[in-house]
CSV table of C-alpha atoms and ligand atoms in Angstrom, one decimal:
chain,number,residue,atom,x,y,z
G,1,UNK,CA,87.6,-147.5,10.1
G,2,UNK,CA,88.0,-148.9,13.4
G,3,UNK,CA,87.9,-152.5,14.1
G,4,UNK,CA,87.0,-153.9,17.6
G,5,UNK,CA,86.9,-157.5,18.6
G,6,UNK,CA,83.5,-158.1,20.0
G,7,UNK,CA,83.3,-160.1,23.3
G,8,UNK,CA,82.1,-163.6,23.3
G,9,UNK,CA,78.5,-162.9,24.1
G,10,UNK,CA,77.9,-161.2,20.9
G,11,UNK,CA,77.0,-162.8,17.3
G,12,UNK,CA,77.8,-162.1,13.8
G,13,UNK,CA,75.7,-158.9,12.6
G,14,UNK,CA,74.4,-160.7,9.6
G,15,UNK,CA,72.1,-162.3,12.1
G,16,UNK,CA,70.4,-159.3,12.6
G,17,UNK,CA,67.4,-158.0,10.5
G,18,UNK,CA,68.5,-157.0,7.2
G,19,UNK,CA,67.9,-153.4,6.4
G,20,UNK,CA,65.2,-154.2,3.9
G,21,UNK,CA,63.2,-155.9,6.7
G,22,UNK,CA,63.4,-152.5,8.7
G,23,UNK,CA,62.0,-150.9,5.8
G,24,UNK,CA,58.7,-153.0,5.1
G,25,UNK,CA,56.9,-150.1,6.6
G,26,UNK,CA,53.4,-150.5,5.1
G,27,UNK,CA,53.1,-154.1,6.4
G,28,UNK,CA,54.5,-153.2,9.8
G,29,UNK,CA,52.2,-150.5,10.3
G,30,UNK,CA,49.4,-152.7,9.2
G,31,UNK,CA,50.5,-155.3,11.8
G,32,UNK,CA,50.7,-152.5,14.6
G,33,UNK,CA,47.2,-151.5,13.7
G,34,UNK,CA,46.2,-155.1,14.1
G,35,UNK,CA,48.0,-155.1,17.6
G,36,UNK,CA,47.0,-151.7,18.5
G,37,UNK,CA,44.7,-152.8,21.4
G,38,UNK,CA,47.5,-154.0,23.3
G,39,UNK,CA,50.4,-151.8,22.1
G,40,UNK,CA,48.8,-148.7,21.6
G,41,UNK,CA,51.2,-147.8,18.7
G,42,UNK,CA,50.0,-144.7,16.7
G,43,UNK,CA,47.8,-146.0,14.0
G,44,UNK,CA,48.7,-146.0,10.2
G,45,UNK,CA,47.3,-142.4,9.9
G,46,UNK,CA,48.8,-140.9,12.8
G,47,UNK,CA,52.2,-142.4,12.0
G,48,UNK,CA,52.2,-141.0,8.5
G,49,UNK,CA,53.2,-137.6,10.4
G,50,UNK,CA,56.3,-139.3,11.7
G,51,UNK,CA,59.4,-138.4,9.9
G,52,UNK,CA,60.8,-141.2,7.7
G,53,UNK,CA,64.4,-142.4,8.4
G,54,UNK,CA,65.6,-140.7,5.5
G,55,UNK,CA,65.0,-137.3,7.0
G,56,UNK,CA,67.6,-138.1,9.7
G,57,UNK,CA,71.1,-137.3,8.7
G,58,UNK,CA,73.2,-140.2,8.6
G,59,UNK,CA,76.2,-141.0,10.9
G,60,UNK,CA,79.4,-142.9,10.2
G,61,UNK,CA,79.8,-145.6,12.8
G,62,UNK,CA,82.2,-148.6,12.9
G,63,UNK,CA,80.1,-151.6,12.7
G,64,UNK,CA,80.8,-153.8,16.0
G,65,UNK,CA,79.0,-156.8,16.4
G,66,UNK,CA,77.4,-156.3,19.6
G,67,UNK,CA,74.3,-158.0,18.9
G,68,UNK,CA,71.7,-160.3,20.4
G,69,UNK,CA,70.2,-163.2,18.2
G,70,UNK,CA,66.7,-161.7,18.0
G,71,UNK,CA,66.0,-159.1,15.3
G,72,UNK,CA,65.7,-155.4,15.6
G,73,UNK,CA,62.5,-153.8,16.0
G,74,UNK,CA,61.3,-151.8,13.2
G,75,UNK,CA,62.1,-147.9,12.8
G,76,UNK,CA,58.5,-147.1,13.4
G,77,UNK,CA,58.4,-148.7,16.7
G,78,UNK,CA,61.9,-147.3,18.0
G,79,UNK,CA,60.7,-143.8,17.1
G,80,UNK,CA,57.0,-143.8,17.4
G,81,UNK,CA,56.5,-146.1,20.8
G,82,UNK,CA,58.4,-144.2,23.4
G,83,UNK,CA,58.7,-143.2,27.0
G,84,UNK,CA,59.7,-139.9,27.4
G,85,UNK,CA,57.5,-138.0,30.2
G,86,UNK,CA,58.5,-134.7,29.6
G,87,UNK,CA,56.4,-134.7,26.3
G,88,UNK,CA,53.6,-136.7,28.0
G,89,UNK,CA,53.0,-140.0,29.5
G,90,UNK,CA,51.4,-141.8,26.2
G,91,UNK,CA,53.5,-143.7,23.9
G,92,UNK,CA,53.0,-141.7,20.8
G,93,UNK,CA,53.5,-138.2,22.8
G,94,UNK,CA,57.1,-138.1,22.4
G,95,UNK,CA,57.0,-138.8,18.5
G,96,UNK,CA,54.4,-136.1,18.3
G,97,UNK,CA,55.8,-133.4,20.4
G,98,UNK,CA,59.5,-133.9,21.2
G,99,UNK,CA,60.5,-132.1,18.1
G,100,UNK,CA,60.0,-128.9,20.0
G,101,UNK,CA,63.0,-129.5,21.9
G,102,UNK,CA,66.1,-127.3,20.8
G,103,UNK,CA,69.1,-130.0,20.5
G,104,UNK,CA,71.7,-127.6,18.8
G,105,UNK,CA,73.8,-126.1,20.2
G,106,UNK,CA,74.0,-128.4,23.3
G,107,UNK,CA,76.4,-128.1,26.3
G,108,UNK,CA,76.6,-130.5,29.1
G,109,UNK,CA,77.8,-129.3,32.2
G,110,UNK,CA,80.4,-131.6,34.2
G,111,UNK,CA,80.6,-131.4,37.8
G,112,UNK,CA,81.7,-132.8,41.3
G,113,UNK,CA,84.4,-135.4,41.8
G,114,UNK,CA,86.7,-134.6,39.0
G,115,UNK,CA,89.6,-132.9,38.1
G,116,UNK,CA,88.0,-131.2,35.0
G,117,UNK,CA,84.9,-129.6,35.4
G,118,UNK,CA,82.9,-127.0,33.6
G,119,UNK,CA,80.7,-126.6,30.7
G,120,UNK,CA,81.5,-128.5,27.5
G,121,UNK,CA,80.0,-128.6,23.9
G,122,UNK,CA,78.7,-131.8,23.0
G,123,UNK,CA,81.4,-132.0,20.3
G,124,UNK,CA,83.8,-131.9,23.2
G,125,UNK,CA,82.3,-134.9,24.7
G,126,UNK,CA,81.7,-136.8,21.6
G,127,UNK,CA,84.1,-137.8,18.9
G,128,UNK,CA,81.9,-138.0,16.1
G,129,UNK,CA,84.6,-139.6,13.9
G,130,UNK,CA,84.8,-142.5,16.3
G,131,UNK,CA,81.3,-143.7,16.5
G,132,UNK,CA,80.3,-147.2,16.7
G,133,UNK,CA,77.0,-149.3,16.4
G,134,UNK,CA,75.9,-151.4,19.3
G,135,UNK,CA,72.7,-153.4,18.8
G,136,UNK,CA,71.4,-154.2,22.2
G,137,UNK,CA,68.3,-155.6,23.9
G,138,UNK,CA,66.0,-152.8,25.3
G,139,UNK,CA,63.9,-154.1,28.3
G,140,UNK,CA,61.4,-151.7,29.7
G,141,UNK,CA,60.4,-152.3,33.4
G,142,UNK,CA,56.8,-152.4,31.8
G,143,UNK,CA,57.7,-155.7,30.5
G,144,UNK,CA,58.1,-155.1,26.8
G,145,UNK,CA,61.3,-155.4,24.9
G,146,UNK,CA,63.0,-154.3,21.5
G,147,UNK,CA,66.2,-154.8,19.8
G,148,UNK,CA,67.7,-151.4,18.9
G,149,UNK,CA,70.7,-150.4,16.7
G,150,UNK,CA,72.4,-147.6,18.7
G,151,UNK,CA,75.2,-145.4,17.5
G,152,UNK,CA,77.5,-143.7,20.0
G,153,UNK,CA,80.5,-144.0,22.2
G,154,UNK,CA,81.5,-146.0,25.3
G,155,UNK,CA,80.3,-144.3,28.3
G,156,UNK,CA,83.7,-144.9,30.0
G,157,UNK,CA,85.6,-143.1,27.3
G,158,UNK,CA,83.8,-139.7,27.7
G,159,UNK,CA,83.7,-140.1,31.5
G,160,UNK,CA,87.7,-140.5,31.7
G,161,UNK,CA,88.0,-137.3,30.0
G,162,UNK,CA,87.3,-135.6,32.9
G,163,UNK,CA,89.4,-137.7,35.4
G,164,UNK,CA,87.1,-138.3,38.0
G,165,UNK,CA,89.0,-138.6,41.4
G,166,UNK,CA,89.2,-141.4,44.0
G,167,UNK,CA,86.0,-139.9,45.7
G,168,UNK,CA,83.9,-140.5,42.5
G,169,UNK,CA,82.1,-143.5,43.5
G,170,UNK,CA,78.9,-142.8,41.6
G,171,UNK,CA,77.9,-140.8,38.6
G,172,UNK,CA,74.3,-138.9,38.2
G,173,UNK,CA,72.9,-137.7,34.9
G,174,UNK,CA,70.3,-135.1,34.2
G,175,UNK,CA,68.0,-134.6,31.5
G,176,UNK,CA,67.7,-131.0,30.2
G,177,UNK,CA,64.6,-129.1,31.9
G,178,UNK,CA,63.6,-126.9,28.6
G,179,UNK,CA,60.3,-125.9,30.6
G,180,UNK,CA,58.6,-124.1,27.5
G,181,UNK,CA,59.5,-126.9,25.0
G,182,UNK,CA,58.5,-130.0,27.3
G,183,UNK,CA,54.8,-129.7,27.9
G,184,UNK,CA,54.7,-132.9,30.0
G,185,UNK,CA,56.7,-131.0,33.0
G,186,UNK,CA,53.9,-128.6,33.6
G,187,UNK,CA,52.6,-131.6,35.8
G,188,UNK,CA,54.4,-133.4,38.7
G,189,UNK,CA,54.5,-136.7,37.3
G,190,UNK,CA,58.1,-137.2,38.1
G,191,UNK,CA,60.5,-134.7,40.0
G,192,UNK,CA,62.1,-132.9,37.4
G,193,UNK,CA,64.4,-132.6,36.0
G,194,UNK,CA,64.5,-136.3,35.3
G,195,UNK,CA,67.8,-137.9,36.8
G,196,UNK,CA,69.5,-141.1,36.8
G,197,UNK,CA,72.6,-142.6,38.4
G,198,UNK,CA,74.9,-145.3,38.2
G,199,UNK,CA,77.8,-146.8,40.6
G,200,UNK,CA,81.1,-145.8,38.8
G,201,UNK,CA,82.1,-149.3,37.9
G,202,UNK,CA,78.9,-149.9,36.2
G,203,UNK,CA,79.5,-146.6,34.5
G,204,UNK,CA,83.0,-147.9,33.4
G,205,UNK,CA,81.7,-151.4,32.3
G,206,UNK,CA,82.4,-151.6,28.4
G,207,UNK,CA,78.4,-152.2,27.7
G,208,UNK,CA,77.5,-148.8,29.2
G,209,UNK,CA,77.2,-146.4,26.1
G,210,UNK,CA,76.2,-142.9,25.0
G,211,UNK,CA,74.1,-142.7,22.1
G,212,UNK,CA,73.9,-139.9,19.5
G,213,UNK,CA,72.1,-142.0,17.0
G,214,UNK,CA,70.0,-145.0,16.1
G,215,UNK,CA,69.8,-147.0,12.8
G,216,UNK,CA,72.8,-145.3,11.6
G,217,UNK,CA,71.0,-141.8,11.7
G,218,UNK,CA,71.1,-138.8,14.2
G,219,UNK,CA,68.9,-139.7,17.0
G,220,UNK,CA,65.4,-138.4,16.7
G,221,UNK,CA,64.2,-136.1,19.6
G,222,UNK,CA,61.9,-138.9,20.9
G,223,UNK,CA,64.9,-141.2,21.4
G,224,UNK,CA,66.6,-138.6,23.8
G,225,UNK,CA,68.8,-136.4,21.3
G,226,UNK,CA,71.2,-135.3,21.3
G,227,UNK,CA,72.8,-137.5,24.0
G,228,UNK,CA,71.1,-140.5,25.8
G,229,UNK,CA,72.4,-143.2,28.1
G,230,UNK,CA,72.1,-146.9,27.1
G,231,UNK,CA,72.5,-149.2,30.0
G,232,UNK,CA,71.2,-152.6,28.4
G,233,UNK,CA,71.5,-155.0,31.5
G,234,UNK,CA,69.0,-152.2,33.5
G,235,UNK,CA,65.5,-151.6,33.1
G,236,UNK,CA,64.9,-148.8,30.3
G,237,UNK,CA,64.4,-145.9,32.7
G,238,UNK,CA,67.9,-146.0,33.6
G,239,UNK,CA,68.6,-145.0,30.1
G,240,UNK,CA,68.1,-141.2,30.5
G,241,UNK,CA,67.7,-139.2,27.8
G,242,UNK,CA,68.6,-135.5,26.3
G,243,UNK,CA,71.6,-135.4,29.2
G,244,UNK,CA,72.7,-132.2,29.8
G,245,UNK,CA,74.4,-132.5,33.2
G,246,UNK,CA,76.8,-135.1,34.5
G,247,UNK,CA,77.8,-135.1,38.2
G,248,UNK,CA,80.4,-137.4,39.9
G,249,UNK,CA,79.3,-138.0,43.5
G,250,UNK,CA,80.7,-139.7,46.7
G,251,UNK,CA,77.2,-140.8,47.7
G,252,UNK,CA,74.6,-142.7,45.9
G,253,UNK,CA,72.7,-140.2,44.0
G,254,UNK,CA,69.1,-139.4,43.7
G,255,UNK,CA,67.0,-141.0,40.7
G,256,UNK,CA,63.5,-139.7,39.7
G,257,UNK,CA,61.9,-143.2,39.6
G,258,UNK,CA,63.2,-144.2,42.8
G,259,UNK,CA,62.2,-140.8,44.4
G,260,UNK,CA,58.7,-141.2,43.0
G,261,UNK,CA,58.2,-144.7,44.5
G,262,UNK,CA,61.3,-146.3,46.3
G,263,UNK,CA,59.4,-149.6,46.9
G,264,UNK,CA,58.7,-150.3,43.0
G,265,UNK,CA,61.9,-148.6,41.3
G,266,UNK,CA,65.3,-149.4,43.0
G,267,UNK,CA,68.6,-147.7,42.6
G,268,UNK,CA,70.0,-150.6,40.8
G,269,UNK,CA,67.1,-151.7,38.5
G,270,UNK,CA,68.8,-154.8,37.0
G,271,UNK,CA,66.6,-156.8,34.6
G,272,UNK,CA,65.9,-159.6,36.7
G,273,UNK,CA,63.2,-162.3,36.3
G,274,UNK,CA,63.3,-163.5,39.9
G,275,UNK,CA,62.5,-159.9,41.4
G,276,UNK,CA,58.9,-159.0,40.3
G,277,UNK,CA,57.8,-155.6,40.1
G,278,UNK,CA,55.4,-155.3,43.1
G,279,UNK,CA,52.4,-154.8,40.8
G,280,UNK,CA,53.4,-157.3,38.0
G,281,UNK,CA,55.7,-160.3,37.0
G,282,UNK,CA,59.0,-159.7,35.4
G,283,UNK,CA,59.4,-163.2,34.6
G,284,UNK,CA,58.5,-162.6,30.9
G,285,UNK,CA,58.2,-159.8,28.4
G,286,UNK,CA,56.4,-158.8,25.2
G,287,UNK,CA,58.8,-158.6,22.3
G,288,UNK,CA,58.4,-155.9,19.9
G,289,UNK,CA,60.1,-157.1,16.5
G,290,UNK,CA,59.6,-157.1,12.9
G,291,UNK,CA,57.1,-160.0,13.3
G,292,UNK,CA,54.9,-158.3,15.3
G,293,UNK,CA,51.6,-158.0,14.1
G,294,UNK,CA,52.1,-160.6,11.2
G,295,UNK,CA,51.1,-162.9,13.9
G,296,UNK,CA,48.3,-160.4,15.3
G,297,UNK,CA,49.9,-160.5,18.8
G,298,UNK,CA,53.0,-159.7,20.4
G,299,UNK,CA,55.6,-162.7,20.9
G,300,UNK,CA,56.3,-163.5,24.6
G,301,UNK,CA,59.5,-164.7,25.8
G,302,UNK,CA,61.3,-165.4,29.1
G,303,UNK,CA,63.2,-162.6,30.6
G,304,UNK,CA,66.9,-163.1,30.9
G,305,UNK,CA,69.0,-162.3,33.7
G,306,UNK,CA,70.7,-159.0,33.4
G,307,UNK,CA,68.7,-158.9,30.0
G,308,UNK,CA,71.0,-161.6,28.6
G,309,UNK,CA,74.4,-159.6,29.5
G,310,UNK,CA,75.3,-161.6,32.7
G,311,UNK,CA,78.5,-162.5,31.3
G,312,UNK,CA,79.7,-159.0,31.1
G,313,UNK,CA,78.1,-157.4,34.2
G,314,UNK,CA,77.1,-160.1,36.7
G,315,UNK,CA,80.6,-159.7,38.6
G,316,UNK,CA,79.6,-156.2,39.2
G,317,UNK,CA,77.3,-157.5,41.9
G,318,UNK,CA,78.9,-160.4,43.6
G,319,UNK,CA,77.9,-160.8,47.1
G,320,UNK,CA,74.9,-158.6,46.8
G,321,UNK,CA,71.3,-159.6,47.6
G,322,UNK,CA,69.6,-158.5,44.4
G,323,UNK,CA,66.3,-158.5,45.9
G,324,UNK,CA,67.1,-156.1,48.5
G,325,UNK,CA,69.3,-154.1,46.0
G,326,UNK,CA,66.7,-154.2,43.2
Y,401,LIG,N1,64.5,-140.0,30.0
Y,401,LIG,C1,63.7,-139.0,30.2
Y,401,LIG,N2,64.2,-137.8,30.4
Y,401,LIG,N3,62.4,-139.1,30.4
Y,401,LIG,C2,61.8,-140.1,30.5
Y,401,LIG,O1,60.5,-140.1,30.6
Y,401,LIG,N4,62.0,-142.8,30.0
Y,401,LIG,C3,62.7,-143.8,30.3
Y,401,LIG,C4,64.2,-144.0,29.6
Y,401,LIG,N5,64.7,-142.6,29.5
Y,401,LIG,C5,62.3,-141.4,30.3
Y,401,LIG,C6,63.9,-141.3,29.9
Y,401,LIG,C7,61.9,-145.3,30.1
Y,401,LIG,S1,60.7,-145.4,31.1
Y,401,LIG,C8,62.3,-146.0,29.0
Y,401,LIG,S2,61.8,-147.5,28.5
Y,401,LIG,C9,63.4,-145.3,27.9
Y,401,LIG,O2,63.7,-144.2,28.1
Y,401,LIG,C10,62.7,-145.7,26.6
Y,401,LIG,O3,63.6,-145.3,25.5
Y,401,LIG,P1,62.9,-145.2,24.0
Y,401,LIG,O4,62.0,-144.3,24.0
Y,401,LIG,O5,64.1,-144.6,23.1
Y,401,LIG,O6,62.8,-146.8,23.7
């Protein structure tokens, strides 16, 4: 078992929801049904068709204590309330339709400014014997948030395998465009395939993570199986799902949401309570957590700068105008 010393902004793992709490399924579903108006989570009946956690093969992961103090969202919310527009724009569409995506075998094409390029099997990118768990806050640009226990590897570890050269200033990611399996891509909601990008120093930051699992299990398709990015200090749309192409570039790459509306979705997309979305405030967020529904309404809390990860990432943006570079 790998032991890694957690950085200062983490807390002990036992401060996070105990497993039993994730599994109080019936109560949680009852709660969601009560909160259904605001949340649009699947109602109890519809949710019954969602595969149980035990249907997903377990992964062995070193338990690192990257974890915020608020408790994890329940499995049903993490896997039943999703954004994955390739399967539809409704929050329950991915859970209903993403099973259609063929995720094995899976290859990733590595291109651009790197010593090693070509097509690689998922298993060549990810060492499944060296996985770790990272419990991160996940903040959607739509102003809701969840705490999610991901399983995967640091992004830098994977990118370094391909020896990016000195011209590699950015890295771009693409979601697989499986036209026949992704009914949502029949509509030009976004420019397909979904694409995202990071500056190379952002990508190499220890917090940037590639997930292959969640809750200690293989990633469900609706969460971006078999390989998705997790960039916890940025809005969730940067965390691109089902990646099949990674390109090292000299220039700032195109990103799907920025292409669809540059005024509303910048390249950086750092979580920032002081920079509002043109159509809504980002000063606070609705928390989807285990208590959701017991109170009959979602808890609201103040948005944290860089989603609470400022200690680890603020130095990446020294001297930058974060309003202009939103
Ligand atoms: N990746 C792809 N390919 N397509 C998408 O529609 N949605 C993004 C991001 N990655 C999206 C995507 C958005 S808006 C969010 S908030 C997160 O995925 C949601 O991740 P989750 O469903 O695992 O919570």
